[in-house]
Coordinates of C-alpha atoms and ligand atoms in Angstrom, one line a residue:
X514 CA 0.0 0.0 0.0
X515 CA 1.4 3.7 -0.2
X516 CA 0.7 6.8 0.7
X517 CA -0.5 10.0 -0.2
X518 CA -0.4 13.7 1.0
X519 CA -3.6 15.4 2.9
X520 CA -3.4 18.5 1.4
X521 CA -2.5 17.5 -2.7
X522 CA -5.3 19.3 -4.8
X523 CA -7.6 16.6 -6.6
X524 CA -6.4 17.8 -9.8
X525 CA -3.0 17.8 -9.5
X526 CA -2.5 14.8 -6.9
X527 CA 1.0 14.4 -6.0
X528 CA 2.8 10.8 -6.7
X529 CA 2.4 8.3 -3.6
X530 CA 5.2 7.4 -1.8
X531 CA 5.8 3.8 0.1
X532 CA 5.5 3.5 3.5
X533 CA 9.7 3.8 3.9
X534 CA 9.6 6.7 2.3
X535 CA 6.5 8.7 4.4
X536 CA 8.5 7.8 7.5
X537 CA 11.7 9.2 6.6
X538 CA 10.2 12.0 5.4
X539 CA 7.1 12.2 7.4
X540 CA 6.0 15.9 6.2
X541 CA 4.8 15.1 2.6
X542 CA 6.0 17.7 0.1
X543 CA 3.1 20.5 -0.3
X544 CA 3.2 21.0 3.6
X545 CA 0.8 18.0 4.4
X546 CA 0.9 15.1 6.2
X547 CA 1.2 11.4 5.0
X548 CA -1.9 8.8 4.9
X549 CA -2.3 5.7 3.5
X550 CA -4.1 5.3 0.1
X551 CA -7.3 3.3 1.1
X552 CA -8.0 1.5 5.0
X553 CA -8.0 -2.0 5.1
X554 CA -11.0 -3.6 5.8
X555 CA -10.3 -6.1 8.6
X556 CA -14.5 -7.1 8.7
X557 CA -15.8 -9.2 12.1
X558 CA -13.4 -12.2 10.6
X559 CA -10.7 -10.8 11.4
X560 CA -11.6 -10.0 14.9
X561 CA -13.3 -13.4 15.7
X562 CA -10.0 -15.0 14.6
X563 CA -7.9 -13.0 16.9
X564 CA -10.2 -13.1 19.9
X565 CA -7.4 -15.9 21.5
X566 CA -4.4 -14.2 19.7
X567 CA -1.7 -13.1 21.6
X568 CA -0.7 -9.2 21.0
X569 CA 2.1 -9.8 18.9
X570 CA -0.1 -12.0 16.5
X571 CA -2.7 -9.4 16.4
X572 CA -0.5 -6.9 15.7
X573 CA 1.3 -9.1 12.9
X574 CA -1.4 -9.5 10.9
X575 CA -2.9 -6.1 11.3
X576 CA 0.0 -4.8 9.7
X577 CA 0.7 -7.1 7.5
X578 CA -3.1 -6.0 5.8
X579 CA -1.4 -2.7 5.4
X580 CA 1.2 -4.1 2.7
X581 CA 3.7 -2.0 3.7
X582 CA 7.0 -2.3 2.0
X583 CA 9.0 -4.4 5.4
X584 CA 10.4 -7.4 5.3
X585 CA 8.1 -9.5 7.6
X586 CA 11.2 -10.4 9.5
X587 CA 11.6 -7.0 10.0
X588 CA 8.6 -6.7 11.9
X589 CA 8.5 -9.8 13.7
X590 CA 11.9 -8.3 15.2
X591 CA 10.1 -4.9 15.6
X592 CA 7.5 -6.3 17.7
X593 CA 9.1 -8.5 19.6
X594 CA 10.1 -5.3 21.6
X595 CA 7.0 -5.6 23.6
X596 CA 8.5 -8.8 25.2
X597 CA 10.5 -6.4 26.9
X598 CA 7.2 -4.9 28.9
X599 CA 6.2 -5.7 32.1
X600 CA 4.3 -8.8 31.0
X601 CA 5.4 -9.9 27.3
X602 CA 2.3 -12.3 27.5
X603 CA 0.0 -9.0 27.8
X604 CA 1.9 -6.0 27.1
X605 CA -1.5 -3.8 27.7
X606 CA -3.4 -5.1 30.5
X607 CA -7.0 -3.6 30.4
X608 CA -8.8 -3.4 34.0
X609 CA -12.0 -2.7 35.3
X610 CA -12.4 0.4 37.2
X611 CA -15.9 0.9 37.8
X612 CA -19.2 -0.1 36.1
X613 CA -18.9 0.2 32.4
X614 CA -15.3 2.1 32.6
X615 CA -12.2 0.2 31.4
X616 CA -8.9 1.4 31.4
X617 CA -6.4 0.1 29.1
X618 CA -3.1 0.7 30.3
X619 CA -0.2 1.5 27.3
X620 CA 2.3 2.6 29.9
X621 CA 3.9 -0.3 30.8
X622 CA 6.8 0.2 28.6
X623 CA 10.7 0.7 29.3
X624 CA 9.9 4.4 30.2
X625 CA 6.7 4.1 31.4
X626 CA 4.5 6.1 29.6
X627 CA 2.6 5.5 26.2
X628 CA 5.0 6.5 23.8
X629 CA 6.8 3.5 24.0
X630 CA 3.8 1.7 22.0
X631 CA 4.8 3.1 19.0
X632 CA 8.4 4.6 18.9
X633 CA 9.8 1.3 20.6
X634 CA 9.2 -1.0 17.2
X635 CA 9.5 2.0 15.4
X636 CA 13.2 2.4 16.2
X637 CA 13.8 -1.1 14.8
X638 CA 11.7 -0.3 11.3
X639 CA 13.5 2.9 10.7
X640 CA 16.9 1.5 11.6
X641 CA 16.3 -1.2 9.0
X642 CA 15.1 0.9 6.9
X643 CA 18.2 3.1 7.3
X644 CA 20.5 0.1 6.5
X645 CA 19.2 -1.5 3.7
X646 CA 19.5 1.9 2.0
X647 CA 22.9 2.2 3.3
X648 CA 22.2 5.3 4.3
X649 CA 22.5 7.4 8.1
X650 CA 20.2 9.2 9.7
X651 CA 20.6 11.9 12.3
X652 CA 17.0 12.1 14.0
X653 CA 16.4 15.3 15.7
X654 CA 14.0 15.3 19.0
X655 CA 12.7 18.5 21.0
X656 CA 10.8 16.5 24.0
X657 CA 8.9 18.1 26.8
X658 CA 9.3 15.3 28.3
X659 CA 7.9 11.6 27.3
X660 CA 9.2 11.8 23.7
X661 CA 12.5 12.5 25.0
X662 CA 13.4 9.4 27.1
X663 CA 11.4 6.8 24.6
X664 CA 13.1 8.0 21.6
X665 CA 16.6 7.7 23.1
X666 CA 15.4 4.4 24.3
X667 CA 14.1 2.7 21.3
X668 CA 17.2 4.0 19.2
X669 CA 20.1 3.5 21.7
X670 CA 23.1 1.3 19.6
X671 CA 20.6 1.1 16.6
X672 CA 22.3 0.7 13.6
X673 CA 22.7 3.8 11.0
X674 CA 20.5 6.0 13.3
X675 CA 22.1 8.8 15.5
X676 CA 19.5 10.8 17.7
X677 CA 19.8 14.3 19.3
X678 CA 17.5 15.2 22.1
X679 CA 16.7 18.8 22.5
X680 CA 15.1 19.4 25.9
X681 CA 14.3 22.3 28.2
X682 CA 16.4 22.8 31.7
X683 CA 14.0 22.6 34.1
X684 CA 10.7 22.3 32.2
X685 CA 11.6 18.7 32.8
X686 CA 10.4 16.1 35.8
X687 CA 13.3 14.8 37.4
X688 CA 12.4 11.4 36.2
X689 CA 12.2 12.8 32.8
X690 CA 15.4 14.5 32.7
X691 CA 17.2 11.4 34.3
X692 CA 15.8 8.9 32.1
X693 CA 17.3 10.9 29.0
X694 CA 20.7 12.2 30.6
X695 CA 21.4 9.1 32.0
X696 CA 21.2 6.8 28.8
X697 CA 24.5 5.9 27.6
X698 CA 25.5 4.9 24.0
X699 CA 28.0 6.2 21.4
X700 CA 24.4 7.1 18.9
X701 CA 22.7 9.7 21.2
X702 CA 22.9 13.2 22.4
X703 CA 20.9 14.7 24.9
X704 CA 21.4 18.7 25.1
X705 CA 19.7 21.1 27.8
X706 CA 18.4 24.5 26.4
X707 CA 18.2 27.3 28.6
X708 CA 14.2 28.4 27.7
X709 CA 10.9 27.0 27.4
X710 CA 10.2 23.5 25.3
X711 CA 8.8 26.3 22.8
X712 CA 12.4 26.9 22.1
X713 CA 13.6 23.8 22.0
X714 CA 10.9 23.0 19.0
X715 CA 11.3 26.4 17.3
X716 CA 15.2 25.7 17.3
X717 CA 14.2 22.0 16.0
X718 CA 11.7 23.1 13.6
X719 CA 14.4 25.7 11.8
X720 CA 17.0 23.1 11.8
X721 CA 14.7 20.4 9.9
X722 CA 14.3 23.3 7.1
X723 CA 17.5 24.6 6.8
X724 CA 18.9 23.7 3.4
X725 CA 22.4 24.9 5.0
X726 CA 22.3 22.3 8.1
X727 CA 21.6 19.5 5.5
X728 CA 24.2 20.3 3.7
X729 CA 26.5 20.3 6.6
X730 CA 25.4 16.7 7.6
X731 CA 26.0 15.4 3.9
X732 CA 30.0 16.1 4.9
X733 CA 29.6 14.0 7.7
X734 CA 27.5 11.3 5.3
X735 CA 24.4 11.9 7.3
X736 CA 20.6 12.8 6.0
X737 CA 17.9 14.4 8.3
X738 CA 14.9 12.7 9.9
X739 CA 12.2 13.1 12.7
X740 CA 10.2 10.6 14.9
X741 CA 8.0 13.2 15.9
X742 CA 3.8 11.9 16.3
X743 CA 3.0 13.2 12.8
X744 CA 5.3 10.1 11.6
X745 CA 3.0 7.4 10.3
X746 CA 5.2 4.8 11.4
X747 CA 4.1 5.7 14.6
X748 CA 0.6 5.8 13.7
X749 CA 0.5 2.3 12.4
X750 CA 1.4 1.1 15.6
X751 CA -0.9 2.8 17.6
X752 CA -3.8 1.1 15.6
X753 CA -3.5 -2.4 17.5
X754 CA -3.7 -1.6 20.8
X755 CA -7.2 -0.1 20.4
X756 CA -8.1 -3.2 18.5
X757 CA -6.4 -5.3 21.1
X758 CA -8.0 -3.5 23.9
X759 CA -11.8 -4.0 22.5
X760 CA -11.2 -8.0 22.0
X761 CA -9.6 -7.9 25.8
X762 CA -12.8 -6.8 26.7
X763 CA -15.1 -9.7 24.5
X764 CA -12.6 -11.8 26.6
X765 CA -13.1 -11.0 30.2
X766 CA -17.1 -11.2 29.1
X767 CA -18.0 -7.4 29.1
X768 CA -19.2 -6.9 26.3
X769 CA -20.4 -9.1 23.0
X770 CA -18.7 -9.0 19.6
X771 CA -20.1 -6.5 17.9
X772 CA -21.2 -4.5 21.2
X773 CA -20.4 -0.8 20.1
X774 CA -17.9 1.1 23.1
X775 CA -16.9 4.4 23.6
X776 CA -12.5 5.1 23.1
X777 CA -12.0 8.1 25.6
X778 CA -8.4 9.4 24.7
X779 CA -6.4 12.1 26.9
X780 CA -4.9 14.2 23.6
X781 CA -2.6 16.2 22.7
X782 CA -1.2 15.9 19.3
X783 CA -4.0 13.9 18.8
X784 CA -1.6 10.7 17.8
X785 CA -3.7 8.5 20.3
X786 CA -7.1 9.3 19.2
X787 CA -6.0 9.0 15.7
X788 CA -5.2 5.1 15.6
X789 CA -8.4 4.8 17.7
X790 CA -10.4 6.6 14.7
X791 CA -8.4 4.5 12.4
X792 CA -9.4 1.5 13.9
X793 CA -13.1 2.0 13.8
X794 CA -12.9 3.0 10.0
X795 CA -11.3 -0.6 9.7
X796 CA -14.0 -2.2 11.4
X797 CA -13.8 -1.9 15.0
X798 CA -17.7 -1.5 16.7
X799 CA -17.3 1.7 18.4
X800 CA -19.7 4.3 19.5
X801 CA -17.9 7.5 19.5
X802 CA -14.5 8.7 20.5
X803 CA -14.3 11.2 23.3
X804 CA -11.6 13.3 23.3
X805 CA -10.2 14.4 26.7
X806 CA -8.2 17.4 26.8
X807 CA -6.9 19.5 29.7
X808 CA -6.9 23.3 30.2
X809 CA -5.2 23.9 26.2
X810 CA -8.7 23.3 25.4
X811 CA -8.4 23.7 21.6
X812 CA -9.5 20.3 20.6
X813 CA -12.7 20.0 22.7
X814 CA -13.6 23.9 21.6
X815 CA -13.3 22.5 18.2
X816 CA -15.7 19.3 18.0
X817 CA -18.1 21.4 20.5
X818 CA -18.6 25.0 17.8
X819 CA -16.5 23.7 15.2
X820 CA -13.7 26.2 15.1
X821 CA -10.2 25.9 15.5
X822 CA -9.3 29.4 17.2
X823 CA -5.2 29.9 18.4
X824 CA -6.3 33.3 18.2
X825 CA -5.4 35.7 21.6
X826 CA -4.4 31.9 22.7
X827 CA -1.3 30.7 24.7
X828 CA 0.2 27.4 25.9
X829 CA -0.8 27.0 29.6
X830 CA 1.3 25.1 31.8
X831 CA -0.9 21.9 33.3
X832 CA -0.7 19.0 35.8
X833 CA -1.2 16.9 32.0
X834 CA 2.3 18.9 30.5
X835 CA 2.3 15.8 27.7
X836 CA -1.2 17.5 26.8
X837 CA 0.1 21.2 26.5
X838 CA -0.7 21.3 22.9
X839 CA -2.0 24.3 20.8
X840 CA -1.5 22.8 17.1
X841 CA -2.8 19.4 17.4
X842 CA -1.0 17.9 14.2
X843 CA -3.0 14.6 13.6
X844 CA -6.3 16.4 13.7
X845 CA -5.3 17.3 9.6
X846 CA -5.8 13.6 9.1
X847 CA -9.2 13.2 10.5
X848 CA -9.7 17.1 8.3
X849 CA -8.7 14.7 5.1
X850 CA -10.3 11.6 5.8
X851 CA -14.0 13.3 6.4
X852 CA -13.8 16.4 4.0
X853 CA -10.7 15.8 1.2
X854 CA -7.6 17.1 0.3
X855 CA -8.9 20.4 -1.1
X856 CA -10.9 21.0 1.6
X857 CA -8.0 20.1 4.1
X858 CA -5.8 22.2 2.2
X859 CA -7.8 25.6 2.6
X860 CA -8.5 25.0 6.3
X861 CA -4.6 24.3 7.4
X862 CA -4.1 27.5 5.1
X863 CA -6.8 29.5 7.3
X864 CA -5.3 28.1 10.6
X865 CA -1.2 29.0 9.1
X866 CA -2.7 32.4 8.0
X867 CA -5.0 33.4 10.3
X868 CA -4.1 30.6 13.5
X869 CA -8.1 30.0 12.9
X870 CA -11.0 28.0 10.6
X871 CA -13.9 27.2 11.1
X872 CA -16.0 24.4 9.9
X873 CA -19.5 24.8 8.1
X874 CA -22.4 23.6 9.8
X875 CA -22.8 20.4 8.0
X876 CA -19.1 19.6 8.5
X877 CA -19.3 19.8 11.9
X878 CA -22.4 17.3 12.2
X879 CA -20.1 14.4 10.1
X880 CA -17.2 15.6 12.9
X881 CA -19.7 15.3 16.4
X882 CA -21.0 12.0 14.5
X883 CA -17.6 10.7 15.9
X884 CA -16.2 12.8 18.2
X885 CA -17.7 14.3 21.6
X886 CA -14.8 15.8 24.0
X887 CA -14.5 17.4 27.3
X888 CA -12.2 19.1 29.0
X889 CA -10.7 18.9 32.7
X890 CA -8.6 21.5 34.5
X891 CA -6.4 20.7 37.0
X892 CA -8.0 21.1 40.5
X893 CA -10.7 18.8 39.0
X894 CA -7.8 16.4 37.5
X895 CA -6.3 15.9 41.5
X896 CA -9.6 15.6 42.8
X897 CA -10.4 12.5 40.0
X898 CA -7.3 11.2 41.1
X899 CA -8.0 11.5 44.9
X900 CA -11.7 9.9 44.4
X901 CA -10.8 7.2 42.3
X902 CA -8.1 5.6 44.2
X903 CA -10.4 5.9 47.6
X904 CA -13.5 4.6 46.1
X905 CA -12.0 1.7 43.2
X906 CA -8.8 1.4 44.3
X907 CA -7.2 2.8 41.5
X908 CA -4.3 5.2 41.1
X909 CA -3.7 7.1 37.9
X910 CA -1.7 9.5 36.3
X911 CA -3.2 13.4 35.7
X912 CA -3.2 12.9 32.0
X913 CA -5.6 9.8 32.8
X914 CA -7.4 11.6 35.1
X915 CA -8.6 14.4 32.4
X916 CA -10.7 10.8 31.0
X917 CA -12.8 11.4 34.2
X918 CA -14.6 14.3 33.7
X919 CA -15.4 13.3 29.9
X920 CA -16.2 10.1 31.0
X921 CA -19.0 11.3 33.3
X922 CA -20.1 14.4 30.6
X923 CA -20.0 12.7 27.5
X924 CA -20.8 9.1 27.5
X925 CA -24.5 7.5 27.5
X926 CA -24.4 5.4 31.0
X927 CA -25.9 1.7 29.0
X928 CA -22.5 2.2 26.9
X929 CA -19.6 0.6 28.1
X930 CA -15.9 2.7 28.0
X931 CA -12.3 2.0 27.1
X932 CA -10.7 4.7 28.6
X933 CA -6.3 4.9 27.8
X934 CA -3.8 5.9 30.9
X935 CA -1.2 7.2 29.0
X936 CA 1.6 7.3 31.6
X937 CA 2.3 5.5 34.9
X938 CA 2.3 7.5 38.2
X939 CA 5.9 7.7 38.5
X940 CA 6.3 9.8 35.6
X941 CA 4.2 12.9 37.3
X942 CA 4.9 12.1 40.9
X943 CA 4.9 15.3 42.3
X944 CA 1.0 16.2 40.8
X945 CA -0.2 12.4 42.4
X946 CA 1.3 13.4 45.8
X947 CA -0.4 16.4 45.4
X948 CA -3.4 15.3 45.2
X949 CA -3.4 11.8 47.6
X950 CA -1.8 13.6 50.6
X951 CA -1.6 17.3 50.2
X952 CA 1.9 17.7 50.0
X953 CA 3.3 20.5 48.0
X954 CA 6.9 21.5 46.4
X955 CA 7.6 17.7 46.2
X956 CA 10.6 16.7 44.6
X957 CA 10.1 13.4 42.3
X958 CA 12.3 11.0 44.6
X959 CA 10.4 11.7 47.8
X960 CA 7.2 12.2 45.7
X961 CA 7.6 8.5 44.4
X962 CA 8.3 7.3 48.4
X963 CA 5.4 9.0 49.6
X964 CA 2.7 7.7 47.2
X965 CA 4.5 4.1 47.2
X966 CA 3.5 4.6 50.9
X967 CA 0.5 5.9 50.7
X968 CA -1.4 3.5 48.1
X969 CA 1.0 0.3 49.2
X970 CA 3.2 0.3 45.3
X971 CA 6.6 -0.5 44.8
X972 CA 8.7 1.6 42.5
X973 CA 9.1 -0.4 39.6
X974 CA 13.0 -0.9 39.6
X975 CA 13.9 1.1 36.6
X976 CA 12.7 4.2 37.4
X977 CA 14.4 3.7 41.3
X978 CA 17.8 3.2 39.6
X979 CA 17.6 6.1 37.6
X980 CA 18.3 8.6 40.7
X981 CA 22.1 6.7 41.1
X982 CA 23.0 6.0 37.3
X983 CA 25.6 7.8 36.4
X984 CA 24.9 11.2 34.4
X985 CA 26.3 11.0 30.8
X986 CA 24.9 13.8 29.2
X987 CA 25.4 17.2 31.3
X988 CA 25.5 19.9 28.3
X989 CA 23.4 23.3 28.8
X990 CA 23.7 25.5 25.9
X991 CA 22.2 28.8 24.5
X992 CA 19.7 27.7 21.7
X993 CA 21.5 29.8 19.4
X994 CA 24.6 27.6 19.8
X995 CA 22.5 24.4 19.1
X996 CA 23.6 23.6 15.5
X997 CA 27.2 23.7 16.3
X998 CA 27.1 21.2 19.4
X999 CA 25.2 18.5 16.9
X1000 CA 27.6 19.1 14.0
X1001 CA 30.5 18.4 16.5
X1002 CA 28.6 15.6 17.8
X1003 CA 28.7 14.2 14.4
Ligands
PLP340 C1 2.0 12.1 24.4 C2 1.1 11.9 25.6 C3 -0.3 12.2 25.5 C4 -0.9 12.8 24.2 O1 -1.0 11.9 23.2 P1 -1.3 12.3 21.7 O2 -1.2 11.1 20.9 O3 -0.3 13.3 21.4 O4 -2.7 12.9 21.7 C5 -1.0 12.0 26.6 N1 -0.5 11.6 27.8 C6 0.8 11.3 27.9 C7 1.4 10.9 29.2 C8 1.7 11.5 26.8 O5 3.0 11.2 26.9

């Protein structure tokens, strides 16, 4: 199967591209993103065959439906990274939390939050990718945080692949910042930027398009990529587990094959919610997708009045940082898929233009017929984490906890919910304390004691080792010094 651009015009469609090619260069040409040609249709066969699958057999034949140009061995290898999870026989254990809400839980990963689902086969695609072209890649990351450390982790001693990780000095958790400066291998770079993430991905954003830094790297052999969410080889990935989630719940008896379920996704770039969308299209029975978003509200203003306003609009800093997302990149996909490319084109124009579109009234009925959202602040965030774990038991994370609100708003009671925890409590430690105890100004380490105290968990090992490795990467520069630190790198 191959790909093609969302914003071509229909009479002058740009040439496809294979699947390789859209993830090395995952912005398509005319400013658009990358989607793939036609769906596949996986039909109620497909699911009834894999209702006593494993993951990894799921996920094998999903993607082998897409026809993408890798080598099945290749993927075979790329999936067997989720052996390395917590429990290689489940890599996603879905639980019951209450009547008709499920979580499924995609955090249980090397670095513990949901990124990992994607980026850690996708480091073993690209890198393949990389070699049977005979080709290197230098892949540039800004991270505010969860990027960051499952990037470095996916690509560490990969073949052909060299990653820089741009980050912001203390815009970081500890955790965060540990797990990236203390991962050692000869292929990565973590740099500290004195500013804001904004920086770091305005400083990233003007490398990846400046035709006198590629040139620099083709003296040192190299050629440019990104793994950033727009990349479709994360998307693919991101498909199954929504899939695998829904026949987890046929399995424990909750619901019936066939028995339509609400996806309720905490978004940001809207990578998540994307797969889930995806999934449906390819047969999936779901009811809606509810979109949780916290206090950078743009996503749930936009399925609720149908315009996409950054006007007199700034990032605000939240308990849910991995959600502190103004452009929301994969909603242009869900744009193509319901209106077209021309359609797509002239609204990303209006937004680039005017940071603003709107949709007309008719488009905004096909958008609601799939998506409802809802969003949750964070004094309501602590207090869904605080009620849940005293009345079910369970502790989650605040970008979780923004699923809660929606959950309650959005959903019709006789309909039973998936609902995804991104990340595991000991990536936002300090928020959790917060809200079980009370405790404020709570540094990550004594953070993660007091809620393993407090709600009886142990610190999963690799997270309590980070805060005596050894730290490898200790560079803070200016961002204006930022292209000479990677070219000596190189
Ligand atoms: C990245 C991230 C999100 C947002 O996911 P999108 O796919 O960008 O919508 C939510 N929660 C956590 C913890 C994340 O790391």
């Amino acid at each position: 199967m191959n790909f093609i651009q969302t914003r071509g015009s229909e009479s002058n469609k740009p040439t496809s591209v294979t699947f390789s090619e859209a993830i090395l260069s995952p912005i398509a040409s005319f400013g658009g993103l990358y989607v793939p040609e036609t769906l596949p249709n996986l039909g109620e066969e497909f699911l009834n065959k894999h209702l006593n699958s494993s993951y990894k057999e799921l996920a094998f034949d999903m993607l082998s439906r897409f026809e993408i140009d890798i080598d099945a061995e290749v993927i075979k290898k790329a999936l067997d990274l989720y052996d390395k999870f917590d429990d290689k026989n489940n890599p996603v254990p879905v639980v019951k939390i209450k009547e008709n809400l499920y979580i499924s839980e995609l955090y249980h990963g090397p670095t513990r939050a949901f990124k990992d689902m994607a980026l850690q086969p996708f480091g073993v695609i690209l890198s393949s990718i990389a070699q049977k072209r005979d080709e290197n890649y230098l892949i540039l990351a800004a991270t505010s945080g969860d990027t960051g450390p499952a990037a470095l982790e996916t690509f560490k001693n990969r073949s052909n692949v060299k990653v820089v990780c741009l980050y912001p000095n203390g815009g970081t958790s500890d955790v965060q910042r540990l797990q990236m400066v203390t991962e050692d291998a000869l292929n990565l770079k973590v740099i500290g930027i004195n500013g804001v993430f904004d920086d770091a991905q305005n400083a990233l954003k003007m490398l990846l398009a400046s035709d006198e830094f590629k040139t620099s790297l083709k003296k040192h052999n190299t050629l440019l990529s990104a793994a950033n969410s727009v990349n479709f080889g994360r998307i693919i990935f991101q498909i199954i587990y929504h899939i695998h989630s829904y026949l987890e719940l046929v399995r424990q008896g909750a619901i019936t094959q066939g028995e339509k379920v609400y996806l309720n996704v905490p978004s940001g770039n809207f990578g998540n919610a994307l797969g889930g969308y995806y999934a449906w299209k390819m047969g999936l029975a779901v009811e809606k997708i509810v979109i949780s978003s916290n206090e950078n509200n743009v996503l749930t203003r936009l399925i609720n009045n149908g315009k996409y306003d950054l006007r007199h609009c700034e990032v605000i800093s939240t308990t849910s940082p991995a959600m502190d997302i103004l452009k929301s990149s994969n909603i242009e996909r869900i744009i193509y898929d319901m209106f077209g490319s021309e359609r797509t084109k002239e609204l990303m124009n209006d937004l680039e233009m005017n940071n603003f579109y709107e949709l007309t009234p008719e488009e905004l009925v096909k958008l609601q017929d799939s998506f409802d959202a809802d969003f949750c602040n964070g004094d309501e965030g602590k207090k869904y984490i605080k009620d849940t774990f005293k009345n079910d038991g369970y502790l989650m994370d605040p970008h979780t906890a923004t699923c809660m609100k929606s959950f309650n708003s959005c959903s019709n009671p006789a309909i039973k919910t998936i609902a995804y925890s991104t990340a595991e409590w000991t990536k936002f430690s300090p928020v959790i304390a917060n809200a079980l105890t009370g405790e404020v100004d709570t540094k990550d380490l004594k953070a993660l004691v007091s809620i393993s105290k407090e709600a009886n968990l142990e610190i999963p090992s690799m997270i309590k080792e980070l805060f005596n490795k050894k730290i490898v990467h200790d560079v803070i520069i200016e961002k204006e010094d930022i292209q000479k630190e990677i070219l000596k790198f190189l």
